[in-house]
Amino acid sequence: MQAIRSILVVMTPNQPEGLALKRAKLIAGVTQSRLHLLVCDKRGEHSQYLADAARELREDGYEVTTQQAWHESFHETIIQVQQEESCGLVIKQHFPENPLKRALLTPDDWKLLRYCPSPVLIAKTNRPWTEGSILVAVDVGNSSAEHKALHASLISNAFEVASIAKATMHVFTAHPSPMLSASDPTFQLRETIEARYREQCASFVKEFELEEGQMHIKEGPADVLIPSMAKELDAVVTVIGTVARTGLSGALIGNTAEVVLDAVETDVLVLKPDHVMRHLESQLEG
């Protein structure tokens, strides 16, 4: 995150809370990133709104550029501008479609998370990050090279978010219940599974130089336990990675991530492995 030179901030005129801009200012205040303010609208005229926002930010010492654009759809507009401006992070505020389901992401949110090559931060709550808890969800039991690379990216980004916000980073992993594990009877024993998993977690703690109290392990399905842990820790940000399946349609976020992103009542930072980001960029170029 320290290496991010430009942040794309999706601006929403006529909305009272500018959560995306609030998060962007916090990050840019530390990273010195340029803020590129974008209004996605093909009809309205928002130059005065953008000029006013930019003037206030410049007075506060931020480097700012602005743009109003529209390309086919909301998420395609954001992604095209992200590519044109080489933005290393996209920040968008979540506006619930239904007040009774405040946490549920909208179709526009989902399309952005699926197809955007860069990390995306969805601001879902107005709670301050400062001195809060940052929860990063990992799958310690998966030792594939792809997951290892993603874990390194998750931990490093979560650590930087925690540093920026003077917050505490917590790492969570769920290990499978016996009935969900391999058919080999050796692995059916709860004690065996847990012991193996704790060994892997101990290596993980050592590899990433975590403190014991930062690592949390529970048995059960990750899609249920991650939101529960976020609540338990009173997390303000959940950092999650998606080892997405790529194909003709671009990238699909895994089922666990989809459930988690809807369920957590925190801001969410979504990261993709390098090969998925490259795949999405190549599709945009094609």
XYZ file of C-alpha atoms in Angstrom:
286
model
C 0.000 0.000 0.000
C 2.939 2.316 0.645
C 3.849 1.847 -3.032
C 0.481 3.140 -4.268
C 1.058 6.389 -6.126
C -2.555 7.112 -7.132
C -5.896 6.284 -5.498
C -9.128 6.321 -7.495
C -11.933 7.701 -5.312
C -15.456 7.075 -6.620
C -17.394 10.223 -5.711
C -21.172 10.297 -5.291
C -22.760 13.751 -5.564
C -25.879 14.366 -3.444
C -24.886 11.778 -0.845
C -24.332 13.149 2.661
C -21.476 10.878 3.770
C -18.252 10.896 1.790
C -16.857 7.693 3.274
C -14.741 6.810 0.226
C -13.025 10.200 0.361
C -12.598 9.956 4.137
C -10.735 6.622 3.772
C -8.732 7.935 0.806
C -7.548 10.972 2.794
C -6.413 8.764 5.662
C -4.371 6.531 3.326
C -3.006 9.366 1.152
C -2.019 11.313 4.251
C 0.530 8.586 4.955
C 1.415 7.326 1.465
C 1.417 10.771 -0.247
C -0.659 9.222 -3.057
C -2.445 11.392 -5.598
C -6.238 11.336 -5.213
C -8.107 10.988 -8.519
C -11.751 11.922 -7.893
C -14.198 10.313 -10.325
C -17.908 10.921 -10.859
C -19.527 8.214 -13.019
C -22.336 9.997 -14.833
C -23.035 10.557 -18.530
C -25.856 13.079 -18.070
C -25.382 15.416 -15.105
C -22.875 18.237 -14.860
C -20.614 17.820 -11.849
C -17.622 20.032 -12.651
C -18.417 22.521 -9.858
C -18.887 19.710 -7.319
C -15.517 18.203 -8.296
C -13.788 21.605 -8.350
C -15.043 22.392 -4.831
C -13.939 18.997 -3.504
C -10.517 19.342 -5.172
C -10.003 22.878 -3.837
C -10.690 21.789 -0.238
C -8.319 18.837 -0.587
C -5.536 20.948 -2.112
C -5.904 23.436 0.741
C -5.301 20.483 3.075
C -2.121 19.572 1.176
C -3.347 16.699 -1.014
C -2.428 16.216 -4.671
C -5.732 15.953 -6.554
C -7.017 15.379 -10.074
C -10.689 15.099 -11.073
C -12.765 13.549 -13.825
C -16.351 12.934 -14.857
C -16.749 9.971 -17.205
C -19.072 7.248 -18.458
C -18.222 4.075 -20.397
C -21.042 1.551 -20.963
C -21.728 0.885 -17.268
C -20.828 2.013 -13.753
C -18.191 -0.646 -13.046
C -16.693 -0.434 -16.558
C -16.280 3.325 -16.135
C -14.386 2.861 -12.869
C -12.157 0.125 -14.305
C -11.346 2.065 -17.491
C -10.356 5.140 -15.471
C -8.371 2.977 -13.028
C -6.362 1.652 -15.982
C -5.926 5.053 -17.671
C -4.771 6.732 -14.448
C -2.683 3.738 -13.220
C -4.442 3.802 -9.857
C -3.164 1.170 -7.430
C -6.316 1.229 -5.290
C -10.001 1.919 -5.926
C -12.167 3.175 -3.052
C -15.948 3.192 -3.304
C -18.639 3.811 -0.714
C -21.290 1.119 -0.282
C -24.855 2.390 -0.648
C -27.330 -0.326 0.407
C -30.254 -0.957 -1.932
C -32.423 -2.021 0.990
C -32.193 -0.403 4.451
C -33.175 -3.740 6.033
C -30.160 -5.416 4.415
C -27.557 -2.737 4.984
C -24.523 -5.021 4.717
C -25.453 -6.688 1.395
C -23.320 -5.536 -1.515
C -25.091 -4.207 -4.602
C -24.713 -5.632 -8.144
C -22.430 -2.678 -8.998
C -20.202 -3.466 -6.010
C -19.960 -7.109 -7.082
C -19.085 -6.337 -10.687
C -16.374 -3.956 -9.543
C -14.912 -6.553 -7.160
C -15.001 -9.268 -9.830
C -13.493 -7.384 -12.735
C -11.279 -4.630 -11.326
C -7.575 -5.554 -11.704
C -6.489 -3.457 -8.718
C -7.314 -3.901 -5.009
C -10.741 -2.477 -4.118
C -11.776 -0.980 -0.787
C -15.524 -0.859 -0.180
C -16.387 1.570 2.616
C -19.407 0.023 4.329
C -19.424 1.809 7.699
C -18.653 5.260 9.061
C -16.744 3.901 12.067
C -13.259 5.428 12.418
C -10.327 3.120 11.649
C -8.030 4.745 14.185
C -7.015 2.368 16.972
C -9.523 -0.230 15.740
C -8.991 -3.869 14.737
C -8.035 -4.935 11.213
C -9.026 -8.542 10.460
C -7.230 -10.431 7.691
C -8.690 -13.788 6.656
C -6.252 -16.452 5.414
C -6.439 -20.155 4.571
C -3.404 -21.543 6.374
C -4.305 -25.118 5.406
C -3.747 -24.383 1.721
C -0.050 -24.407 0.924
C -0.239 -23.981 -2.865
C 2.182 -21.445 -4.344
C -0.798 -19.318 -5.392
C -2.172 -19.178 -1.846
C 1.270 -18.548 -0.347
C 1.745 -15.514 -2.606
C -1.745 -14.272 -1.786
C -1.134 -14.728 1.959
C 2.031 -12.618 1.744
C 0.085 -9.871 -0.046
C -2.803 -10.051 2.452
C -0.554 -9.817 5.504
C 1.572 -7.019 4.065
C -1.488 -4.950 3.040
C -3.290 -5.567 6.338
C -0.137 -4.622 8.245
C 0.143 -1.379 6.273
C -3.542 -0.541 6.828
C -3.029 -1.179 10.553
C 0.069 1.070 10.549
C -1.755 3.852 8.689
C -4.709 3.710 11.103
C -2.649 3.042 14.246
C -4.821 -0.059 14.542
C -4.196 -3.666 15.601
C -3.926 -6.418 12.987
C -5.544 -9.797 13.679
C -5.156 -12.858 11.456
C -7.916 -15.469 11.282
C -8.016 -18.939 9.772
C -10.695 -21.627 9.951
C -9.829 -25.315 9.949
C -12.278 -27.900 8.616
C -14.463 -30.088 10.806
C -13.638 -33.824 10.645
C -16.651 -34.620 8.461
C -15.534 -32.038 5.902
C -11.962 -33.273 5.653
C -10.212 -35.920 3.575
C -11.487 -39.500 3.348
C -8.302 -40.844 4.950
C -9.430 -42.023 8.432
C -6.239 -40.590 9.973
C -7.486 -37.123 9.137
C -10.988 -37.795 10.433
C -9.871 -37.440 14.040
C -10.598 -33.984 15.382
C -7.390 -33.994 17.433
C -5.294 -34.955 14.395
C -6.775 -32.242 12.217
C -6.443 -29.592 14.876
C -2.867 -30.602 15.748
C -1.839 -30.499 12.064
C -3.524 -27.150 11.612
C -1.943 -25.650 14.710
C 1.473 -26.785 13.427
C 0.810 -25.003 10.133
C -0.361 -21.919 12.032
C 2.781 -21.925 14.182
C 4.875 -21.898 10.976
C 2.669 -19.117 9.591
C 3.125 -17.025 12.762
C 6.895 -17.506 12.533
C 7.076 -16.774 8.798
C 5.172 -13.487 9.088
C 6.623 -12.539 12.493
C 3.218 -12.323 14.149
C 2.656 -12.234 17.865
C 0.765 -15.191 19.351
C -2.233 -13.045 20.273
C -2.605 -11.904 16.668
C -3.433 -15.376 15.297
C -6.937 -16.791 15.768
C -7.918 -20.347 14.818
C -11.414 -21.858 14.919
C -13.002 -25.042 13.638
C -15.801 -24.803 11.124
C -16.803 -23.158 7.840
C -14.846 -20.001 7.012
C -17.863 -18.209 5.530
C -19.623 -18.371 8.911
C -16.607 -17.905 11.165
C -14.985 -14.885 9.471
C -18.021 -12.576 9.983
C -18.383 -13.948 13.524
C -14.700 -13.205 14.281
C -15.054 -9.707 12.763
C -17.901 -9.072 15.194
C -16.022 -10.584 18.144
C -12.968 -8.383 17.494
C -15.144 -5.370 16.643
C -13.126 -5.104 13.410
C -13.327 -1.933 11.322
C -11.767 -3.463 8.184
C -11.813 -7.037 6.869
C -9.032 -7.870 4.396
C -9.801 -10.853 2.193
C -8.196 -12.401 -0.874
C -9.832 -14.176 -3.751
C -8.055 -16.932 -5.621
C -10.570 -16.446 -8.374
C -11.492 -18.863 -11.115
C -10.696 -17.126 -14.374
C -12.265 -17.812 -17.724
C -14.242 -16.253 -20.523
C -16.246 -14.123 -18.122
C -13.172 -12.637 -16.479
C -13.006 -13.644 -12.834
C -15.470 -15.055 -10.370
C -14.946 -14.418 -6.707
C -14.998 -17.642 -4.703
C -18.150 -18.577 -2.796
C -16.554 -18.065 0.628
C -15.515 -14.512 -0.218
C -18.968 -13.705 -1.625
C -20.732 -14.816 1.567
C -18.187 -13.091 3.809
C -18.267 -9.771 1.952
C -22.042 -9.602 2.282
C -22.068 -10.672 5.927
C -19.372 -8.502 7.526
C -20.418 -5.131 8.893
C -16.973 -3.623 8.330
C -15.157 -1.937 5.473
C -13.721 -4.570 3.125
C -10.413 -4.569 1.258
C -10.377 -7.198 -1.500
C -7.097 -8.368 -3.040
C -6.481 -10.695 -5.968
C -3.390 -12.755 -6.830
C -1.024 -11.246 -9.408
C -1.981 -13.748 -12.121
C -5.680 -12.824 -11.817
C -4.877 -9.094 -11.994
C -2.749 -9.732 -15.097
C -5.554 -11.816 -16.640
C -8.103 -9.047 -16.065
C -5.755 -6.400 -17.468
C -5.094 -8.505 -20.572
C -8.855 -8.852 -21.133
C -9.238 -5.088 -20.921
C -6.437 -4.609 -23.444
C -7.980 -7.208 -25.746
